[in-house]
XYZ file of C-alpha atoms in Angstrom:
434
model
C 12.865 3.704 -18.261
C 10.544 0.566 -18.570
C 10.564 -1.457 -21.417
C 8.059 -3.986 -22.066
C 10.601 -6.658 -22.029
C 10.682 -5.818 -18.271
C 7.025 -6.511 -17.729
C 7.237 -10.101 -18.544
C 6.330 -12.562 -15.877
C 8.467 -15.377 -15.553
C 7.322 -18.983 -14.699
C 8.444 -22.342 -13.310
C 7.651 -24.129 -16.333
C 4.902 -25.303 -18.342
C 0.981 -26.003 -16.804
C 0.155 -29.256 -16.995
C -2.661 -30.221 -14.509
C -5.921 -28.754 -15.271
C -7.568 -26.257 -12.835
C -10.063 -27.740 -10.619
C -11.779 -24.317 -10.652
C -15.281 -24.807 -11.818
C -17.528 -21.443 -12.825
C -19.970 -23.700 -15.106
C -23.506 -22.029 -15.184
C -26.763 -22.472 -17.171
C -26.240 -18.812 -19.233
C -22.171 -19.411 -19.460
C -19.354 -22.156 -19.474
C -16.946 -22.210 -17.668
C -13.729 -21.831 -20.002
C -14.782 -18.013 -20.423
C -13.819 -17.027 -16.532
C -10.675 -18.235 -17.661
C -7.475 -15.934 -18.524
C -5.327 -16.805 -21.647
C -2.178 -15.931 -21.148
C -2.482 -13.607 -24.333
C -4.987 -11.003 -22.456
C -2.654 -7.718 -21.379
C -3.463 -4.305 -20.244
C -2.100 -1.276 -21.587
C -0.242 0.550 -18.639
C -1.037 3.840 -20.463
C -4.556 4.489 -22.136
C -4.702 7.764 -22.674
C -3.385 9.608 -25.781
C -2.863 13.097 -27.287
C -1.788 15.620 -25.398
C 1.098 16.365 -27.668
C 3.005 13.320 -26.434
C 4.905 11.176 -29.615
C 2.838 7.987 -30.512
C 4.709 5.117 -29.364
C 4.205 1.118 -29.191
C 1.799 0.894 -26.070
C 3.559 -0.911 -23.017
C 0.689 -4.028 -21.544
C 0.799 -5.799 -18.864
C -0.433 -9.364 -18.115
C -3.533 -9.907 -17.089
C -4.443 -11.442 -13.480
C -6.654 -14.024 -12.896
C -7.520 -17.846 -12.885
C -5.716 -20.390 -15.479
C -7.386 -23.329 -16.918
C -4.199 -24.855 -17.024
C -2.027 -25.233 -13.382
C 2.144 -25.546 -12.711
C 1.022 -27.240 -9.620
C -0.984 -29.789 -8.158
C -3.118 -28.879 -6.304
C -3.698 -32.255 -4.128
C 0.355 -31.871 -3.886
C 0.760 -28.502 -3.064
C 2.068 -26.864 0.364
C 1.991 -22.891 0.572
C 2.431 -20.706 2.963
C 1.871 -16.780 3.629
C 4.093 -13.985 5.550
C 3.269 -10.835 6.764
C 5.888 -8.016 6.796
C 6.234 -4.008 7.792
C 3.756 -1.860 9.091
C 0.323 -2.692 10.249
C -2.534 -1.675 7.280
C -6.026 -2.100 7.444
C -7.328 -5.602 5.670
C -4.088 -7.510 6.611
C -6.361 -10.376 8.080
C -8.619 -9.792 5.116
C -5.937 -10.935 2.771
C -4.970 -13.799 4.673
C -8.483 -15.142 5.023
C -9.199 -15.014 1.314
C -5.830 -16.462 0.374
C -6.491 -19.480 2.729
C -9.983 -19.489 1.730
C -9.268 -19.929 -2.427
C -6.313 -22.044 -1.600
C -8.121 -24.393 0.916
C -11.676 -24.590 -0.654
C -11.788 -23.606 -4.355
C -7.733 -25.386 -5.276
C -7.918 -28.207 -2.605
C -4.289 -27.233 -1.722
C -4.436 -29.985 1.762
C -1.708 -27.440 3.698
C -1.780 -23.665 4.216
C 1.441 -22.630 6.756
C 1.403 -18.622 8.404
C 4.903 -17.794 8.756
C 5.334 -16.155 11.950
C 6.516 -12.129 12.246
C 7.399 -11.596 9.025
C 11.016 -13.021 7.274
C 12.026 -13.215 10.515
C 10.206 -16.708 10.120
C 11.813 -17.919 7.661
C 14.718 -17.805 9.878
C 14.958 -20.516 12.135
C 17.491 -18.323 14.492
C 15.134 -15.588 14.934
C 11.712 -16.851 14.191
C 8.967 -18.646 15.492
C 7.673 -21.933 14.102
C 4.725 -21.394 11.713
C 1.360 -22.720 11.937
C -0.817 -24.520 9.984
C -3.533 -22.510 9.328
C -7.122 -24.143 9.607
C -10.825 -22.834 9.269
C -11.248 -22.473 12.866
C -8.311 -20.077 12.918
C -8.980 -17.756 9.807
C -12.841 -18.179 9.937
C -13.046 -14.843 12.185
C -9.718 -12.780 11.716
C -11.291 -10.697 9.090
C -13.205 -8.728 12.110
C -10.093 -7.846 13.610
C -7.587 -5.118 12.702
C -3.638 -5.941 12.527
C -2.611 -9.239 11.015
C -2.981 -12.578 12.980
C 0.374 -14.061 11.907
C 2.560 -11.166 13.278
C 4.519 -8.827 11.341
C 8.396 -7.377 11.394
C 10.439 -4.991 9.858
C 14.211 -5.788 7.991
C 15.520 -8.418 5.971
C 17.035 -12.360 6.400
C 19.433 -13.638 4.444
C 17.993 -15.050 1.192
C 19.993 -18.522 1.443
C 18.814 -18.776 5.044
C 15.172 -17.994 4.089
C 15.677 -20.495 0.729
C 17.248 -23.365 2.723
C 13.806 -22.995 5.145
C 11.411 -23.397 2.182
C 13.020 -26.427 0.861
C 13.380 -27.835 4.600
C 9.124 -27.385 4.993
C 8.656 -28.351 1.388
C 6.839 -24.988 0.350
C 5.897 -24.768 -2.604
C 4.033 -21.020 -2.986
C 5.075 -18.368 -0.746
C 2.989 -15.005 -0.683
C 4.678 -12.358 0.209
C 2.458 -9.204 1.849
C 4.024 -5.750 2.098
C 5.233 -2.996 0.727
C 8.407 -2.000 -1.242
C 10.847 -3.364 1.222
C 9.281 -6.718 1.664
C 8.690 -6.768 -2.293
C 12.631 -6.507 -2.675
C 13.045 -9.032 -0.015
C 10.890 -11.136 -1.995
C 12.817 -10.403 -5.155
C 16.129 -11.142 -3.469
C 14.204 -14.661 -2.433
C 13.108 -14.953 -5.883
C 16.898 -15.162 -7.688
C 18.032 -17.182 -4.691
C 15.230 -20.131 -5.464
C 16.039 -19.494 -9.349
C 20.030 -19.706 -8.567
C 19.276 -23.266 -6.892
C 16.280 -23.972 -9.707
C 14.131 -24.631 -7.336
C 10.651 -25.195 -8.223
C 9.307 -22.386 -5.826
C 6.834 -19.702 -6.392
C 6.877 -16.077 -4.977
C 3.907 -14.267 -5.738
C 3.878 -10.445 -3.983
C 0.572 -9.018 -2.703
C 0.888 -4.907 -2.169
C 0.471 -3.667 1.015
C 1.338 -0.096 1.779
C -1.490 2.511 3.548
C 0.388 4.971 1.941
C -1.306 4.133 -1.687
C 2.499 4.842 -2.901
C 3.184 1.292 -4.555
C 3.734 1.452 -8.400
C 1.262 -0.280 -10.403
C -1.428 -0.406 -8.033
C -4.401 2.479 -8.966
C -5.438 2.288 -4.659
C -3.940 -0.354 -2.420
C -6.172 -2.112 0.197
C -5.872 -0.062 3.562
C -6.334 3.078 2.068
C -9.979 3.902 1.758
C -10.039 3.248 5.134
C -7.251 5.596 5.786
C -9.685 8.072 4.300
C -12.539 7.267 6.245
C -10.498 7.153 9.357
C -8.191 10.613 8.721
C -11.778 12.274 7.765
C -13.173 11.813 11.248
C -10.337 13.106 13.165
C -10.239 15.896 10.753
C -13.867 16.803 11.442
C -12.583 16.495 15.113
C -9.884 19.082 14.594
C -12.592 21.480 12.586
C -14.553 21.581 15.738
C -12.063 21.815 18.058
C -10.348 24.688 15.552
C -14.012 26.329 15.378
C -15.124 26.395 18.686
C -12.075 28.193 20.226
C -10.418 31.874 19.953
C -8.427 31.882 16.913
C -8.481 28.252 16.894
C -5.839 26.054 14.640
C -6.462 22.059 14.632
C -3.111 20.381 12.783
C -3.446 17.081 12.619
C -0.749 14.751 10.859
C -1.078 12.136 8.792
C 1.041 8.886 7.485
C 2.887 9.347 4.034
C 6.433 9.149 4.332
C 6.908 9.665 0.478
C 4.181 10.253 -1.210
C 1.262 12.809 -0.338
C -1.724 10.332 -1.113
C -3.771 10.072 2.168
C -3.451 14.071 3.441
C -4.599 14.618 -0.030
C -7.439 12.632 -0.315
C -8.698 12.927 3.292
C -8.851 16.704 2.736
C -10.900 15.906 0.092
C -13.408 13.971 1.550
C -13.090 16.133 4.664
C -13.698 19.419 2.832
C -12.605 21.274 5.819
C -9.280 22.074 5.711
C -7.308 25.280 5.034
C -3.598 23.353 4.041
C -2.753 20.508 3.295
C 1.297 19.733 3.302
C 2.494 17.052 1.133
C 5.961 15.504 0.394
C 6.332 16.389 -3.186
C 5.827 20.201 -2.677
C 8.267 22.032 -0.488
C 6.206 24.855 0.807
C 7.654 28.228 2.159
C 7.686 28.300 5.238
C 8.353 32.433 6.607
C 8.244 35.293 4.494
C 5.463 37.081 2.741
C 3.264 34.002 0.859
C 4.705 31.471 3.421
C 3.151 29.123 5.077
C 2.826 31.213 8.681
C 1.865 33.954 7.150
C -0.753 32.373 5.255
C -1.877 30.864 8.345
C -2.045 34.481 10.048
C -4.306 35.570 7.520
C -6.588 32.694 7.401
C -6.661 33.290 11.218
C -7.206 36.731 11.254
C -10.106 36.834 8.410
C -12.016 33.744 9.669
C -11.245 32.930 13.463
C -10.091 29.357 12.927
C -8.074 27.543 10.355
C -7.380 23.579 9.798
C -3.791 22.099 8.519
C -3.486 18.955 7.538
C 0.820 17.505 7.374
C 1.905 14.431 5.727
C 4.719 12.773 7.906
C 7.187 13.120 5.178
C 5.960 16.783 4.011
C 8.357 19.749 4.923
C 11.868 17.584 4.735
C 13.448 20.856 3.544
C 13.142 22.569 6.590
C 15.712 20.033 8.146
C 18.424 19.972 5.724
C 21.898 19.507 7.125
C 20.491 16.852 9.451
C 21.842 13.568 8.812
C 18.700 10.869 8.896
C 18.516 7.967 10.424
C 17.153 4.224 8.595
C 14.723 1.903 9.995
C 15.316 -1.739 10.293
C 13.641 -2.193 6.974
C 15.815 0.633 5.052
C 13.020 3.721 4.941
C 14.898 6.741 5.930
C 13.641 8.094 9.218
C 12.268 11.539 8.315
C 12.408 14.584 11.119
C 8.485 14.635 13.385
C 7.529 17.669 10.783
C 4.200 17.732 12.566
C 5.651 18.152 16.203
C 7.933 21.338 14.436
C 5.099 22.928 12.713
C 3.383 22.458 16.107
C 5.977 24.795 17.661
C 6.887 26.951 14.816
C 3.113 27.773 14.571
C 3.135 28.915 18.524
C 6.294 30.511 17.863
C 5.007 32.432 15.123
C 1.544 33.913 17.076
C 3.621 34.451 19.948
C 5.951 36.575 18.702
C 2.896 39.053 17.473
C 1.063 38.951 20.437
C -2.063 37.401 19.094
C -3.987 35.227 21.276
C -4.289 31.363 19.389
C -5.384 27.977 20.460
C -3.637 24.933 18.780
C -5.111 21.622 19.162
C -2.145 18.807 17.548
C -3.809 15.527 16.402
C -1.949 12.739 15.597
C -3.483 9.392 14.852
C -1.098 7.905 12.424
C -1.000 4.230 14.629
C -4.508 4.415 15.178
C -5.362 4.394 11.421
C -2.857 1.460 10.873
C -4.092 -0.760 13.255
C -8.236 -0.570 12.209
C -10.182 -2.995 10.634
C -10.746 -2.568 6.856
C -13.930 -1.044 5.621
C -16.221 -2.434 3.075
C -14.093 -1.542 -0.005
C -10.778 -2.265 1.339
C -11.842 -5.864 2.155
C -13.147 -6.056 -1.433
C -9.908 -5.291 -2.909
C -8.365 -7.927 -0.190
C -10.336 -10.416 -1.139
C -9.759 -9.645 -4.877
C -5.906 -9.305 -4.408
C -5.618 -12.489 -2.122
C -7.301 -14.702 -4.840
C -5.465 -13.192 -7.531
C -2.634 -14.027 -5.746
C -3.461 -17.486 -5.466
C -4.075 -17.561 -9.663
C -0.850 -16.646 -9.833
C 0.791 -18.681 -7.579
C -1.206 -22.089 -8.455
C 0.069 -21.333 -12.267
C 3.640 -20.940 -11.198
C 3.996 -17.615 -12.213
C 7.340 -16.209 -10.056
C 8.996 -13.132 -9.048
C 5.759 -11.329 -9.563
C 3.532 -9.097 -7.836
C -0.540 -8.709 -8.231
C -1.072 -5.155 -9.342
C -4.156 -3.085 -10.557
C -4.670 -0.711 -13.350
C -7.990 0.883 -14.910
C -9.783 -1.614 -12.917
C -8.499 -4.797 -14.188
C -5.932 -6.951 -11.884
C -2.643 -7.644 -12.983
C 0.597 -9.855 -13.085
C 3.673 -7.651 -12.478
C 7.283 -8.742 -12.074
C 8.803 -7.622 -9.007
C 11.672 -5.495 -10.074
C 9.287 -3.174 -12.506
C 7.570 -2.690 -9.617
C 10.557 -2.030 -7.103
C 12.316 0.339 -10.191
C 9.818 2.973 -9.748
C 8.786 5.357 -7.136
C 5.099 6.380 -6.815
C 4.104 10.020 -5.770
C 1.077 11.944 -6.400
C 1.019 13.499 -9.681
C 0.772 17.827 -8.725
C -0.785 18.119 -12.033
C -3.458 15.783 -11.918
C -7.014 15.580 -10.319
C -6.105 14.832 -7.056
C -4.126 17.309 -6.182
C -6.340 19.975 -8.178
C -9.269 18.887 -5.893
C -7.187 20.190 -2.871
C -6.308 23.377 -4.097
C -10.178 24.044 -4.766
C -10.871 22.948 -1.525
C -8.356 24.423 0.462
C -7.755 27.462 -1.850
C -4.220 27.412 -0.401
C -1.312 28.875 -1.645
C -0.337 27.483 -5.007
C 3.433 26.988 -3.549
């Protein structure tokens, strides 16, 4: 359970060179774009409900400081890419550079190179000094133009390169694997006290990061997952007893199925992690299927990756190089169980199987995700220039925020069944209520 003494930032010391930030304007000065360290968030705002009253838990709020840790003439910092791909990688790194570069004055940006493996000299590649030339056009492209990699490096190995290249700020982009890499980092640089600031930026498609309301990458998951969706409808429609199952990335938490059948407002299941579904018998899944078949010609299933685990048990899973355990292809089962399953009563069915999971990864962001890029990146950089540590930018009820790592890492982030979300699916799908 979180306490609020585990939502305290920690920082390198005391800011003592003013922020060359300047927001003056004829209608407003400039100190009120400013954030006092004194503005918080509550993490909860509602109430009622029958719930006991208790002392509100806030977090700090993001955003610029009048007052900076570091120099900014005197700075060096430098930015790393890790995991899976995500829409608005590039987008991130742009802005970062960007509010480092033109708004601090920070004279040296460096891209590490595929991930930690950079900061390993063993493994890695050099990294570059990023310039305008290179970043100026990046944000067109999908993927992320310093590389990426999955797995860990040994914190002193990783600490002993940042002191060697004199980095000062290192921002850390990825999800819950690369935020505990950056955590391990973190109490490395503070066991040497080293002056060295890790600030985490979210990145996970998946939406399934705690404390951030909607990562970047995900609305245009849902733009993306819609139109092969509508592709599966019309394939589904247009044939004899037509099926189109099409599966979709969330290894733990249900997020992008959900929403996409949403938006879609096409599809007849939807198959998430947190809900082990039935999958024979009277009410099961193939059953239901059957009937939706058999009143309305076609039907439209929608999987996420990790939905349906149950089904394997007694199969020992394997770990990717980055820890995630390797779930079993549900959509490729369903595929045949669903064949199986018509076969065995004679009825005639077509089955079109979509899966477009690396497609989605590797687009370029759409106009909201880059927003919340740019917002995130710059953020980032508040943090960072203030010497705020170990923390991660977050975002609640619309406002940015400072989180420390490990809150972030402690807690697991699925998609609350009882909330509005998942209610919208089950009126669109009218499904089951498994």
């Amino acid at each position: 359970m979180i306490e609020q003494k585990d939502l305290l930032v920690s920082g390198l010391g005391d800011p003592v060179h003013p922020s060359p930030l300047c927001f003056e304007s004829a209608k407003r000065h400039g100190g009120r774009h400013f954030v006092s360290e004194s503005e918080r968030v509550r993490l909860d705002i509602t109430e009622g409900g029958g719930r006991a009253v208790q002392t509100p838990l806030t977090l700090e709020e993001a955003g610029p400081r009048e007052r900076l840790f570091f120099d900014p003439r005197a700075t060096t910092a430098a930015i790393v890419t890790c995991g899976g791909l995500s829409p608005g990688l590039n987008n991130v790194i742009r802005s970062v550079f960007y509010e480092l570069s033109e708004n601090y004055g920070v004279p040296k940006v460096l891209g590490i190179r595929n991930g930690y493996r950079g900061l390993n000299p063993a493994v890695g590649k050099r990294p570059i000094l990023l310039n305008r030339e290179l970043v100026e056009p990046i944000d067109k492209l999908g993927g992320t133009a310093l590389g990426s990699s999955r797995g860990p490096q040994d914190p002193r190995v990783m600490a002993d390169f940042i002191e060697a290249q004199a980095i000062d700020i290192l921002f850390c982009l990825g999800g819950d694997g690369t935020q505990r890499g950056a955590h391990d980092l973190h109490k490395e640089l503070q066991r040497r006290e080293a002056k060295v600031a890790i600030v985490g930026i979210p990145k996970t498609i998946d939406n399934d990061i705690s404390f951030v309301h909607q990562s970047f990458g995900f609305a245009t998951a849902l733009d993306k997952a819609h139109e092969v969706i509508q592709a599966a409808h019309v394939e589904a429609r247009d044939a004899v007893n037509g099926i189109g199952l099409v599966k979709l990335m969330g290894r733990h938490a249900g997020f992008i199925a959900a929403g996409a059948s949403v938006v879609s407002q096409e599809v007849n299941f939807t198959l998430v992690p947190e809900i082990p579904f039935p999958l024979e018998g009277k009410g099961g899944f193939l059953e239901s299927l059957e009937d939706r078949v058999r009143r309305r010609g076609h039907a439209v299933v929608v999987v996420a990756e990790g939905a349906g685990q149950h089904l394997f048990e007694g199969k020992a899973g394997e770990r990717d190089a980055s820890g995630n355990l390797q779930h079993e292809d549900i959509g490729t089962y369903l595929r045949d169980r669903i064949k199986a399953h018509f076969a065995e009563r004679e009825f005639e069915m077509t089955l079109k199987y979509l899966d477009p999971s690396y497609f989605i990864r590797s687009v370029p962001a759409n106009g909201f995700d880059r927003f919340v890029c740019d917002q995130m990146g710059r953020h980032a950089v508040h943090a960072g220039m203030a010497g705020k540590t170990g923390v991660m930018i977050g975002m609640e009820h619309g406002h940015y925020i400072n989180v420390p790592i490990p809150a972030v890492v402690s807690r697991t982030k699925t998609l609350d069944v009882g909330g509005d979300l998942w209610r919208g699916v089950l009126q669109v799908t009218r499904q089951p209520r498994w």
